[in-house]
Amino acid sequence: MGASMSRKHYRLEMPGRFAKSLETMLVAAALCGATFAAAHGQMANAPAVPVAHEVAGHGQGAQSGNDPWWKHAVFYEIYPRSFQDSNGDGLGDLNGITERLGYLQSLDIGAIWLTPVYPSPLVDFGYDISDYENIDPQYGTLADFDRMVAEAKTRHIRVIMDMVMNHTSDQHKWFLESASSRTNPKRDWFIWQDPKGYTADGKPIPPNNWISGFGGSAWQYDPRTKQFYYHEFYKQQPDLNWRNPEVEKAMFDTVRFWLDRGVSGFRFDAVPSLFEDQKLRDNPALGGINAQGDPILEDTYTNNLPEVHDVMRRLRAMVNHYPGDRVLIGETYLPSVQELDKWYGGSKHDELQLPMDMQVGFTNKLDASLLRQRINDAETSIDGNQPLFVFDNHDNKRSWDRYGDGVHNEAIAKVLATLLLTSRSTPLMYYGEELGMSTSVPTRKEDVKDPIGITGWPKEKGRDGERTPMQWNGEKNAGFSTASTTWLPIGVDYKTVNVRVEEGEPDSMLNWYKTLIAFRRSNPALRNGTMVMLDKNNPSVLSFVRKGVDGGPSVVVAVNCTGEPQTVSFDLRAVGKSISAKTVITDAPSLRGSSKLKDIALPPFSSWVGSIQ
Ligand code: NOJ
């Protein structure tokens, strides 16, 4: 994916509001059972039984003390089209997910978030919804959905739906009605505007300069009713008019439909853009042209408008009526932690419980100082709310490639996993991240499925690369499907990068994740201890302590963010009279069995987790 993306909400490398704000911002041994742990002395504090056995009793999804479940659960994003095909059509489906729940349980996943599975013309692969209260036949039926939720529940796995409230499909009945005439009762459910004028040859001029995140004007002219409608994304995704209370009511009804069906929460798509400026003011130009050939604009009047917080408060109040701590997650690409805090409702804690922090996971640079600053901000500047960290999703090149240097990718990926799973945050993973899956960028335009990759080729190759099928084994189609062809090609490395192979390799990425997840669940300091940065001026090694709870042992974490060996020493008098730290998890053979807190020699890009004695 190019360095000059035009999509504003999820490609932090693109120009626009976030690119600008980024400049100003300061900017993962195996639990292959106890056998490996014991053999390598890496898991002194970890459970001495395989993860799967323990989950049956109290997995990550289970309630823990007074904490809501979502504080400790590991969340896992599934792109259903690419996870598991159960009927041999080359597309993943709900029954496929159900078949693979045992794997997710073995990883100790507490909640799965499914990207949209509602009926859709699939222009944006489900983010263009034509019926909010059903399942697209390509993915299955409502009965399949109910069965998946029920089976997940028996494995202590909760289900989170993706809810797209910013826009519908242009095939949704609401929009079809709205577009039918200027006087239709649903006309005002979408954002319709007269042309600003007409060109000399009679062509209508869009109301203002707003640009679609997917290229071109954000206004589409409808010759029938002689007005434009606004679409932040594809023209087949008209934006709803959130200033109309009927829209909020209808959308909240759909949220209730799924809550009543037993889902444990939602991830709200593009939620900061629900509102646009009422005066339709032009967005300020930042100068320059993006990959789609459009002027680069600040999104002052189309994104993160204050009105959205009233909706979030009402949404939270409604969801609070449901039992079981249903969780509201936001796709919140925001320019600063201060803006992020508003999405929690700040000290009132009355909006989303888990707006995503995109500052940490999408720094796209393994820079100890930058990561320290951002993690610290997220820990200390959000009014005691719970951070949600994420390094990967279906809209960005995989972290394997964004952070990897082409030589040390696995060690670097282990560093990221360590940060994700030892920070005081709720971790969100993306399928295949735990395997070290890489981005399979299409090499021929005719192979591209994501429309922005077709219109933007060759500068913008779209998001197919990060959406390729899950790699289960080294057999046909990596075990994803029995079809002759799959909707996207299988990653070329599937013979070696797959679940089956990695389950058998003690030092694999997969076992690194399993080990960290198991330790995170069982260790009180990692569960609830405060997080304090150490060695704060070190530009190469990021280290921190998670303070012990109720006098229990603290945990210290150090990751070498460079390709050079680094030596660190810790003075931990602030957290007790600590003189030694038993190594719990490390990918540095030289540190296995070590109990030093002084002169810890970290090989390039290595990770070390110790329990302070
Ligand atoms: C963000 C989603 O993650 C992305 O995949 C989608 O294209 C846009 N929102 C529009 O819904």
Coordinates of C-alpha atoms and ligand atoms in Angstrom, one line a residue:
M1 CA 0.0 0.0 0.0
G2 CA 1.3 3.3 -0.9
A3 CA 2.8 5.9 1.4
S4 CA 0.4 8.4 0.1
M5 CA -3.0 7.0 1.0
S6 CA -6.1 9.0 0.7
R7 CA -8.4 7.1 3.1
K8 CA -8.6 9.1 6.2
H9 CA -9.8 6.8 8.9
Y10 CA -7.6 3.9 8.9
R11 CA -4.4 4.5 6.9
L12 CA -2.3 6.6 9.2
E13 CA 0.3 7.0 6.5
M14 CA -2.1 8.9 4.4
P15 CA -2.1 12.6 4.0
G16 CA -4.8 14.7 5.7
R17 CA -5.7 15.4 9.3
F18 CA -3.9 12.4 10.8
A19 CA -0.8 12.6 8.7
K20 CA -0.5 16.2 9.9
S21 CA -1.2 15.4 13.5
L22 CA 1.2 12.4 13.5
E23 CA 4.1 14.8 12.8
T24 CA 3.3 16.7 15.9
M25 CA 2.7 13.6 18.1
L26 CA 5.6 12.2 20.1
V27 CA 4.9 10.9 18.1
A28 CA 5.9 -11.3 22.0
A29 CA 8.7 -19.8 24.3
A30 CA 5.8 -21.6 24.1
L31 CA 3.0 -23.1 26.1
C32 CA 3.2 -26.1 23.9
G33 CA 2.0 -27.5 27.1
A34 CA 4.1 -27.3 30.2
T35 CA 6.7 -29.4 28.6
F36 CA 8.3 -26.7 26.7
A37 CA 8.0 -24.2 29.5
A38 CA 9.7 -26.5 31.9
A39 CA 12.4 -27.4 29.4
H40 CA 13.3 -23.8 28.7
G41 CA 12.7 -22.4 32.2
Q42 CA 10.7 -19.6 30.5
M43 CA 7.4 -19.8 32.2
A44 CA 8.2 -20.0 35.9
N45 CA 4.9 -18.2 36.8
A46 CA 2.8 -19.5 34.1
P47 CA 0.1 -22.2 34.5
A48 CA 1.7 -25.6 34.5
V49 CA -1.0 -27.0 32.3
P50 CA -1.9 -26.4 28.6
V51 CA -4.1 -23.4 28.0
A52 CA -7.0 -25.2 26.5
H53 CA -7.5 -27.2 29.6
E54 CA -7.7 -24.1 31.8
V55 CA -10.1 -22.1 29.5
A56 CA -12.9 -24.5 30.1
G57 CA -13.1 -23.2 33.7
H58 CA -12.3 -19.5 33.4
G59 CA -11.2 -18.3 30.0
Q60 CA -10.4 -14.7 29.1
G61 CA -14.1 -14.1 28.4
A62 CA -15.1 -15.0 32.0
Q63 CA -15.8 -12.4 34.6
S64 CA -13.0 -11.6 36.9
G65 CA -13.7 -10.1 40.3
N66 CA -15.3 -6.7 39.9
D67 CA -13.8 -6.0 36.6
P68 CA -15.9 -6.2 33.5
W69 CA -15.0 -9.1 31.3
W70 CA -13.8 -6.9 28.5
K71 CA -10.9 -5.6 30.6
H72 CA -9.1 -8.9 30.5
A73 CA -10.4 -10.6 27.4
V74 CA -8.2 -10.9 24.3
F75 CA -10.2 -9.7 21.4
Y76 CA -9.7 -11.3 18.0
E77 CA -10.8 -9.8 14.7
I78 CA -12.1 -12.2 12.1
Y79 CA -12.6 -11.3 8.5
P80 CA -15.3 -13.9 7.9
R81 CA -14.7 -14.1 4.2
S82 CA -11.2 -15.3 4.8
F83 CA -11.3 -17.4 8.0
Q84 CA -12.8 -20.8 7.1
D85 CA -14.9 -22.0 4.2
S86 CA -17.3 -24.7 5.3
N87 CA -19.2 -25.3 2.0
G88 CA -16.4 -25.3 -0.6
D89 CA -17.3 -22.1 -2.4
G90 CA -14.0 -20.4 -1.8
L91 CA -15.5 -17.9 0.7
G92 CA -15.3 -18.1 4.4
D93 CA -18.6 -18.4 6.3
L94 CA -20.2 -18.5 9.7
N95 CA -20.2 -22.3 9.9
G96 CA -16.5 -22.2 9.2
I97 CA -16.0 -19.9 12.1
T98 CA -18.0 -22.3 14.3
E99 CA -15.7 -25.2 13.1
R100 CA -12.7 -23.2 14.2
L101 CA -13.8 -22.2 17.7
G102 CA -11.7 -24.9 19.2
Y103 CA -8.6 -23.2 17.8
L104 CA -9.7 -19.9 19.2
Q105 CA -10.2 -21.5 22.6
S106 CA -6.8 -23.0 22.5
L107 CA -5.4 -19.4 22.0
D108 CA -7.6 -18.3 25.0
I109 CA -9.5 -15.7 22.9
G110 CA -12.2 -14.0 25.0
A111 CA -14.2 -12.3 22.2
I112 CA -14.3 -12.4 18.4
W113 CA -15.2 -9.4 16.4
L114 CA -16.7 -10.3 13.0
T115 CA -16.4 -7.7 10.2
P116 CA -19.9 -7.2 8.6
V117 CA -21.8 -10.4 7.7
Y118 CA -25.1 -8.6 7.0
P119 CA -26.8 -8.8 3.5
S120 CA -24.8 -6.5 1.3
P121 CA -24.1 -5.9 -2.4
L122 CA -20.5 -6.3 -1.2
V123 CA -19.1 -3.2 -3.0
D124 CA -17.1 -2.6 0.2
F125 CA -17.1 -6.3 1.2
G126 CA -19.9 -5.9 3.7
Y127 CA -19.4 -2.3 4.9
D128 CA -22.2 -1.4 2.5
I129 CA -25.2 -2.9 4.4
S130 CA -28.6 -3.4 2.7
D131 CA -30.3 -5.1 5.7
Y132 CA -29.1 -4.6 9.2
E133 CA -31.2 -7.4 10.7
N134 CA -30.1 -10.5 8.7
I135 CA -27.1 -12.5 7.5
D136 CA -25.9 -12.4 3.9
P137 CA -26.6 -15.9 2.4
Q138 CA -22.9 -16.0 1.3
Y139 CA -22.1 -16.3 5.0
G140 CA -25.0 -18.4 6.2
T141 CA -28.3 -17.8 8.0
L142 CA -29.5 -16.3 11.2
A143 CA -29.8 -19.9 12.5
D144 CA -26.1 -20.4 11.7
F145 CA -25.3 -17.2 13.5
D146 CA -27.3 -18.3 16.6
R147 CA -25.5 -21.6 16.6
M148 CA -22.1 -19.9 16.3
V149 CA -22.9 -17.6 19.2
A150 CA -24.1 -20.5 21.4
E151 CA -21.1 -22.7 20.6
A152 CA -18.8 -19.8 21.2
K153 CA -20.4 -19.3 24.6
T154 CA -19.7 -22.9 25.7
R155 CA -16.1 -22.0 25.0
H156 CA -16.2 -18.7 26.9
I157 CA -15.9 -16.8 23.7
R158 CA -18.1 -13.8 23.2
V159 CA -19.2 -12.4 19.8
I160 CA -18.9 -8.8 18.8
M161 CA -20.7 -7.4 15.7
D162 CA -19.4 -4.7 13.4
M163 CA -22.0 -2.0 13.3
V164 CA -21.9 0.5 10.4
M165 CA -24.0 3.5 11.5
N166 CA -22.3 6.2 9.3
H167 CA -23.7 4.9 6.0
T168 CA -25.9 2.3 4.4
S169 CA -25.7 0.6 1.1
D170 CA -27.3 2.5 -1.7
Q171 CA -29.5 -0.7 -2.0
H172 CA -30.8 -0.4 1.5
K173 CA -34.6 0.3 1.5
W174 CA -34.1 3.4 3.4
F175 CA -31.9 4.9 0.7
L176 CA -34.1 3.6 -2.1
E177 CA -37.0 5.4 -0.6
S178 CA -35.0 8.5 0.2
A179 CA -33.8 8.7 -3.4
S180 CA -37.2 8.1 -4.9
S181 CA -38.4 11.7 -4.6
R182 CA -37.6 15.0 -2.9
T183 CA -40.8 14.6 -0.9
N184 CA -40.3 11.1 0.3
P185 CA -40.6 10.8 4.1
K186 CA -37.1 9.3 4.2
R187 CA -35.6 12.0 2.1
D188 CA -34.1 13.6 5.1
W189 CA -32.5 10.3 6.3
F190 CA -29.6 11.0 4.1
I191 CA -27.7 14.1 3.2
W192 CA -29.2 15.7 0.1
Q193 CA -28.1 19.1 -1.3
D194 CA -28.8 21.2 -4.3
P195 CA -25.9 21.8 -6.7
K196 CA -23.8 24.8 -5.9
G197 CA -24.4 25.9 -9.4
Y198 CA -24.0 24.6 -13.0
T199 CA -21.0 24.7 -15.3
A200 CA -21.3 26.6 -18.6
D201 CA -22.2 23.4 -20.3
G202 CA -24.9 22.7 -17.7
K203 CA -23.1 20.2 -15.4
P204 CA -24.1 20.4 -11.8
I205 CA -21.4 21.5 -9.4
P206 CA -21.1 19.7 -6.0
P207 CA -22.1 21.7 -2.9
N208 CA -18.6 22.0 -1.6
N209 CA -15.0 20.6 -1.8
W210 CA -15.5 17.5 0.4
I211 CA -13.6 14.5 -0.9
S212 CA -14.5 10.8 -0.4
G213 CA -12.0 8.7 1.5
F214 CA -12.1 6.4 -1.5
G215 CA -11.4 9.0 -4.1
G216 CA -13.2 11.8 -5.9
S217 CA -15.9 14.2 -4.8
A218 CA -17.9 13.0 -1.8
W219 CA -21.0 14.2 -3.5
Q220 CA -22.9 12.1 -6.0
Y221 CA -25.5 13.7 -8.3
D222 CA -28.9 12.1 -8.7
P223 CA -30.3 13.2 -12.0
R224 CA -33.8 12.0 -11.1
T225 CA -34.2 14.4 -8.2
K226 CA -31.6 16.8 -9.3
Q227 CA -29.7 16.9 -6.0
F228 CA -26.4 15.5 -4.7
Y229 CA -26.1 13.1 -1.8
Y230 CA -23.1 12.9 0.4
H231 CA -21.0 9.7 0.7
E232 CA -17.8 9.7 2.8
F233 CA -16.8 6.3 1.2
Y234 CA -17.9 4.8 -2.1
K235 CA -20.8 6.3 -3.8
Q236 CA -22.7 3.1 -3.1
Q237 CA -22.4 4.0 0.6
P238 CA -24.6 7.1 1.2
D239 CA -24.1 8.8 4.6
L240 CA -27.0 8.8 7.0
N241 CA -28.2 12.1 8.3
W242 CA -27.6 11.8 12.1
R243 CA -29.3 15.2 12.7
N244 CA -32.6 13.5 12.0
P245 CA -33.8 11.8 15.2
E246 CA -35.6 9.1 13.2
V247 CA -32.2 7.9 12.0
E248 CA -30.9 7.5 15.5
K249 CA -34.0 5.6 16.5
A250 CA -33.8 3.3 13.5
M251 CA -30.1 2.6 14.1
F252 CA -30.5 2.0 17.8
D253 CA -33.3 -0.4 17.0
T254 CA -30.8 -2.5 14.9
V255 CA -28.3 -2.4 17.8
R256 CA -31.0 -3.8 20.1
F257 CA -31.9 -6.5 17.5
W258 CA -28.4 -8.0 17.9
L259 CA -28.2 -7.3 21.6
D260 CA -31.4 -9.2 22.1
R261 CA -29.9 -12.1 20.0
G262 CA -27.0 -12.3 22.5
V263 CA -24.1 -10.5 21.1
S264 CA -21.7 -9.1 23.7
G265 CA -21.0 -5.8 22.0
F266 CA -20.2 -3.9 18.8
R267 CA -17.3 -2.4 17.0
F268 CA -18.6 0.9 15.5
D269 CA -17.3 1.5 12.0
A270 CA -16.1 5.0 11.1
V271 CA -18.0 6.4 14.0
P272 CA -16.2 9.7 14.4
S273 CA -17.8 10.7 11.0
L274 CA -21.4 10.4 11.9
F275 CA -21.9 14.2 11.6
E276 CA -20.9 16.8 9.1
D277 CA -20.9 20.5 9.3
Q278 CA -24.4 21.9 8.9
K279 CA -23.2 24.9 7.0
L280 CA -21.4 22.6 4.6
R281 CA -18.2 24.7 4.8
D282 CA -15.3 23.7 2.6
N283 CA -12.6 21.6 4.3
P284 CA -9.3 23.5 4.4
A285 CA -6.8 22.5 1.8
L286 CA -3.5 21.2 3.2
G287 CA -1.7 21.4 -0.2
G288 CA -0.7 18.6 -2.4
I289 CA -2.5 15.7 -4.2
N290 CA -3.1 12.2 -2.8
A291 CA -2.7 8.8 -4.4
Q292 CA -6.3 9.0 -5.8
G293 CA -5.4 12.3 -7.5
D294 CA -7.5 14.4 -5.1
P295 CA -6.5 17.6 -3.2
I296 CA -5.3 16.8 0.3
L297 CA -7.8 18.3 2.8
E298 CA -8.0 18.8 6.5
D299 CA -11.3 17.0 7.6
T300 CA -12.4 19.8 10.0
Y301 CA -16.0 19.8 8.8
T302 CA -16.5 16.1 8.1
N303 CA -14.9 14.3 11.0
N304 CA -15.0 14.1 14.8
L305 CA -17.6 16.8 15.2
P306 CA -18.7 17.4 18.9
E307 CA -22.3 16.5 18.2
V308 CA -21.3 12.8 18.0
H309 CA -20.7 12.6 21.7
D310 CA -24.4 13.1 22.5
V311 CA -25.2 10.1 20.4
M312 CA -22.5 8.1 22.1
R313 CA -23.9 8.9 25.5
R314 CA -27.4 7.9 24.5
L315 CA -26.1 4.7 22.9
R316 CA -24.2 3.8 26.1
A317 CA -27.2 4.6 28.3
M318 CA -29.3 2.3 26.1
V319 CA -26.7 -0.5 26.2
N320 CA -26.3 -0.2 29.9
H321 CA -29.8 -1.5 30.3
Y322 CA -28.6 -4.9 29.1
P323 CA -27.1 -7.4 31.5
G324 CA -23.6 -8.7 31.1
D325 CA -21.4 -5.7 30.5
R326 CA -22.0 -5.4 26.7
V327 CA -19.1 -3.5 25.3
L328 CA -18.9 -0.6 22.8
I329 CA -15.7 -0.4 20.7
G330 CA -15.0 2.4 18.4
E331 CA -13.0 2.6 15.2
T332 CA -11.5 5.8 16.4
Y333 CA -8.6 7.1 14.4
L334 CA -8.0 10.3 16.3
P335 CA -5.2 12.8 16.3
S336 CA -4.4 12.8 20.0
V337 CA -5.0 11.0 23.2
Q338 CA -6.9 14.0 24.4
E339 CA -9.4 13.5 21.6
L340 CA -9.5 9.8 22.3
D341 CA -10.4 10.5 26.0
K342 CA -13.5 12.3 24.9
W343 CA -14.7 9.1 23.3
Y344 CA -14.8 7.4 26.7
G345 CA -16.7 10.4 28.1
G346 CA -13.5 11.3 29.9
S347 CA -13.9 11.2 33.7
K348 CA -17.7 10.5 33.3
H349 CA -17.0 7.2 31.6
D350 CA -20.3 7.4 29.9
E351 CA -19.5 6.9 26.2
L352 CA -17.6 4.0 24.6
Q353 CA -15.8 1.6 27.0
L354 CA -13.1 0.8 24.4
P355 CA -12.5 3.4 21.7
M356 CA -9.5 2.0 19.8
D357 CA -6.1 3.6 20.4
M358 CA -4.6 3.9 17.0
Q359 CA -1.6 6.0 18.1
V360 CA 0.4 3.1 19.5
G361 CA -0.2 0.3 17.1
F362 CA 0.0 2.3 14.0
T363 CA 3.2 4.2 14.7
N364 CA 4.6 1.9 12.0
K365 CA 8.1 2.5 13.3
L366 CA 9.8 0.4 16.0
D367 CA 11.0 3.5 17.8
A368 CA 11.4 3.0 21.6
S369 CA 11.0 6.7 22.4
L370 CA 7.9 7.1 20.3
L371 CA 6.3 4.0 21.5
R372 CA 7.1 4.8 25.1
Q373 CA 5.6 8.2 24.8
R374 CA 2.4 7.0 23.2
I375 CA 1.9 4.0 25.5
N376 CA 2.5 6.2 28.4
D377 CA 0.0 8.8 27.1
A378 CA -2.6 6.0 26.7
E379 CA -2.0 4.8 30.2
T380 CA -2.0 8.1 31.9
S381 CA -4.1 10.6 30.0
I382 CA -7.5 8.9 29.6
D383 CA -9.0 9.5 33.0
G384 CA -8.5 6.0 34.3
N385 CA -10.3 4.4 31.4
Q386 CA -9.1 1.2 29.8
P387 CA -6.9 1.5 26.7
L388 CA -7.5 -0.8 23.7
F389 CA -4.3 -1.5 21.8
V390 CA -4.3 -2.9 18.3
F391 CA -1.5 -3.4 15.8
D392 CA -3.4 -5.0 12.9
N393 CA -6.6 -4.9 11.0
H394 CA -8.2 -5.5 7.7
D395 CA -7.5 -2.0 6.4
N396 CA -3.8 -1.8 6.8
K397 CA -0.8 -3.7 5.6
R398 CA 0.0 -6.4 8.2
S399 CA 2.2 -5.3 11.0
W400 CA 4.7 -8.0 9.9
D401 CA 5.4 -5.7 6.9
R402 CA 4.8 -2.3 8.5
Y403 CA 7.3 -2.9 11.2
G404 CA 9.5 -5.6 9.8
D405 CA 12.9 -4.8 8.4
G406 CA 12.9 -7.8 6.0
V407 CA 15.5 -9.5 8.1
H408 CA 14.3 -9.7 11.7
N409 CA 10.6 -9.7 11.0
E410 CA 9.8 -12.6 13.4
A411 CA 11.7 -11.1 16.3
I412 CA 10.1 -7.7 15.6
A413 CA 6.7 -9.3 15.5
K414 CA 7.5 -10.9 18.9
V415 CA 8.3 -7.5 20.3
L416 CA 4.9 -6.1 19.1
A417 CA 3.1 -9.1 20.6
T418 CA 5.0 -8.5 23.9
L419 CA 3.9 -4.9 24.0
L420 CA 0.3 -5.8 23.0
L421 CA 0.0 -8.5 25.7
T422 CA 1.9 -7.1 28.6
S423 CA 0.7 -3.5 28.6
R424 CA -2.1 -2.4 30.8
S425 CA -4.6 -2.5 27.9
T426 CA -7.2 -4.7 26.3
P427 CA -5.5 -6.4 23.4
L428 CA -7.1 -6.7 20.0
M429 CA -5.5 -9.1 17.5
Y430 CA -6.3 -9.7 13.8
Y431 CA -6.6 -13.3 12.5
G432 CA -3.2 -14.6 11.3
E433 CA -1.2 -12.0 13.3
E434 CA -0.5 -14.8 15.7
L435 CA 1.1 -16.8 12.9
G436 CA 3.2 -14.0 11.5
M437 CA 1.1 -13.9 8.3
S438 CA 2.4 -11.3 5.9
T439 CA 0.7 -9.0 3.3
S440 CA 0.1 -10.5 -0.1
V441 CA -0.1 -7.4 -2.3
P442 CA -1.6 -8.2 -5.6
T443 CA 0.8 -8.0 -8.5
R444 CA -1.7 -7.6 -11.3
K445 CA -4.5 -5.2 -11.5
E446 CA -6.9 -7.9 -12.9
D447 CA -6.5 -9.8 -9.7
V448 CA -7.5 -6.9 -7.4
K449 CA -10.9 -7.3 -5.5
D450 CA -10.9 -4.2 -3.4
P451 CA -12.4 -1.4 -5.5
I452 CA -9.9 1.2 -4.3
G453 CA -7.1 -1.0 -5.5
I454 CA -8.8 -1.0 -9.0
T455 CA -9.4 2.7 -9.2
G456 CA -6.1 3.6 -7.5
W457 CA -3.8 1.1 -9.4
P458 CA -0.8 1.2 -9.4
K459 CA -0.3 3.8 -6.6
E460 CA -3.0 2.3 -4.4
K461 CA -3.3 -1.5 -4.6
G462 CA -6.1 -1.8 -2.1
R463 CA -6.5 -3.9 0.9
D464 CA -6.6 -7.4 -0.5
G465 CA -3.1 -8.0 0.8
E466 CA -4.1 -8.0 4.4
R467 CA -7.3 -10.0 3.8
T468 CA -5.9 -13.3 2.4
P469 CA -7.3 -16.6 3.8
M470 CA -6.2 -17.9 7.2
Q471 CA -3.4 -20.3 6.9
W472 CA -4.4 -23.5 8.8
N473 CA -2.0 -26.1 7.4
G474 CA 0.2 -26.9 4.5
E475 CA -2.5 -28.7 2.5
K476 CA -4.7 -27.5 -0.3
N477 CA -5.7 -23.8 0.1
A478 CA -3.9 -23.9 3.4
G479 CA -6.9 -25.8 4.9
F480 CA -9.1 -22.8 4.3
S481 CA -11.3 -24.2 1.6
T482 CA -11.8 -27.3 -0.6
A483 CA -12.7 -25.1 -3.6
S484 CA -10.6 -25.0 -6.8
T485 CA -10.0 -21.3 -6.3
T486 CA -10.4 -19.1 -3.2
W487 CA -11.8 -15.5 -3.3
L488 CA -8.3 -14.2 -2.7
P489 CA -5.1 -16.2 -3.2
I490 CA -3.5 -18.1 -0.4
G491 CA -0.3 -16.5 1.0
V492 CA 2.8 -18.0 -0.7
D493 CA 4.4 -18.8 2.6
Y494 CA 1.5 -21.1 3.8
K495 CA 3.6 -24.3 3.8
T496 CA 5.6 -23.0 6.7
V497 CA 3.5 -20.2 8.2
N498 CA 0.4 -22.1 9.4
V499 CA -1.3 -23.2 12.5
R500 CA -0.4 -26.9 12.3
V501 CA 3.3 -26.3 11.7
E502 CA 3.5 -23.6 14.3
E503 CA 1.7 -25.6 17.0
G504 CA 4.5 -28.1 16.7
E505 CA 7.4 -25.6 16.9
P506 CA 8.1 -24.4 20.4
D507 CA 9.7 -21.1 19.3
S508 CA 7.0 -20.3 16.7
M509 CA 5.0 -17.0 16.6
L510 CA 1.9 -18.9 17.6
N511 CA 3.5 -20.4 20.7
W512 CA 4.9 -17.0 21.6
Y513 CA 1.3 -15.6 21.5
K514 CA 0.0 -18.5 23.5
T515 CA 2.6 -18.1 26.1
L516 CA 2.1 -14.4 26.5
I517 CA -1.7 -14.8 26.6
A518 CA -1.5 -17.5 29.3
F519 CA 0.9 -15.4 31.4
R520 CA -1.3 -12.3 31.0
R521 CA -4.3 -14.2 32.2
S522 CA -2.7 -15.8 35.2
N523 CA -0.4 -13.1 36.5
P524 CA -2.0 -10.5 38.9
A525 CA 0.5 -7.8 38.0
L526 CA -0.2 -8.1 34.3
R527 CA -3.9 -8.3 35.0
N528 CA -4.3 -5.3 37.2
G529 CA -0.9 -3.8 38.1
T530 CA -0.2 -0.2 37.1
M531 CA 2.3 0.4 34.3
V532 CA 5.4 2.5 34.9
M533 CA 7.9 3.3 32.3
L534 CA 11.6 2.5 33.2
D535 CA 14.8 3.9 31.8
K536 CA 12.9 6.7 30.2
N537 CA 15.6 8.2 28.2
N538 CA 16.8 5.0 26.5
P539 CA 16.3 5.5 22.8
S540 CA 16.7 1.8 22.0
V541 CA 15.1 -0.3 24.6
L542 CA 11.5 0.2 25.8
S543 CA 11.1 -1.1 29.3
F544 CA 8.4 -0.9 32.0
V545 CA 7.2 -2.5 35.1
R546 CA 3.7 -3.7 35.9
K547 CA 3.5 -3.3 39.6
G548 CA 2.6 -6.2 41.8
V549 CA -0.9 -6.3 43.3
D550 CA -1.5 -6.7 47.1
G551 CA 2.2 -7.1 47.7
G552 CA 2.6 -9.7 45.0
P553 CA 5.5 -9.8 42.6
S554 CA 5.9 -7.1 39.9
V555 CA 6.7 -7.9 36.3
V556 CA 9.3 -6.1 34.3
V557 CA 9.3 -6.0 30.5
A558 CA 12.1 -4.9 28.2
V559 CA 12.1 -5.0 24.4
N560 CA 15.1 -4.1 22.2
C561 CA 13.7 -2.0 19.4
T562 CA 17.0 -2.0 17.5
G563 CA 19.1 -4.3 15.3
E564 CA 22.0 -3.9 17.7
P565 CA 22.6 -5.7 21.0
Q566 CA 21.7 -3.5 23.9
T567 CA 22.5 -3.8 27.6
V568 CA 20.1 -2.5 30.3
S569 CA 20.1 -2.3 34.0
F570 CA 17.1 -1.5 36.2
D571 CA 16.9 0.2 39.5
L572 CA 13.6 -0.9 40.8
R573 CA 13.7 0.5 44.3
A574 CA 10.6 2.4 43.4
V575 CA 8.6 -0.8 43.3
G576 CA 10.3 -2.5 46.3
K577 CA 13.8 -3.6 47.2
S578 CA 14.1 -5.7 44.1
I579 CA 17.5 -7.0 43.3
S580 CA 16.7 -9.8 40.9
A581 CA 14.0 -10.7 38.4
K582 CA 13.5 -14.3 37.3
T583 CA 13.1 -14.6 33.5
V584 CA 9.6 -15.7 32.7
I585 CA 9.4 -15.3 28.9
T586 CA 12.2 -14.5 26.4
D587 CA 13.2 -15.2 22.9
A588 CA 16.8 -14.6 23.8
P589 CA 18.4 -18.0 24.6
S590 CA 21.2 -16.3 26.5
L591 CA 18.6 -14.8 28.9
R592 CA 16.8 -18.1 29.7
G593 CA 17.3 -18.9 33.3
S594 CA 18.8 -15.5 34.0
S595 CA 17.8 -13.6 37.2
K596 CA 19.7 -10.4 36.7
L597 CA 18.4 -6.9 36.9
K598 CA 21.7 -5.4 36.0
D599 CA 23.5 -5.7 32.7
I600 CA 20.8 -7.5 31.0
A601 CA 22.2 -8.2 27.5
L602 CA 19.4 -8.0 25.0
P603 CA 20.2 -9.4 21.5
P604 CA 18.8 -7.4 18.5
F605 CA 15.0 -7.1 18.6
S606 CA 14.7 -9.4 21.5
S607 CA 12.0 -9.4 24.2
W608 CA 12.4 -10.2 27.9
V609 CA 9.8 -10.5 30.6
G610 CA 10.9 -11.1 34.2
S611 CA 9.1 -11.6 37.5
I612 CA 10.7 -9.4 40.2
Q613 CA 11.7 -11.4 43.2
Ligands
NOJ1 C1 -13.7 1.3 8.0 C2 -13.7 -0.2 7.7 O1 -12.7 -0.8 8.5 C3 -13.3 -0.2 6.2 O2 -13.0 -1.6 5.8 C4 -14.4 0.3 5.4 O3 -14.1 0.3 4.0 C5 -14.8 1.7 5.8 N1 -14.8 1.9 7.3 C6 -16.1 2.1 5.3 O4 -17.1 1.5 6.0

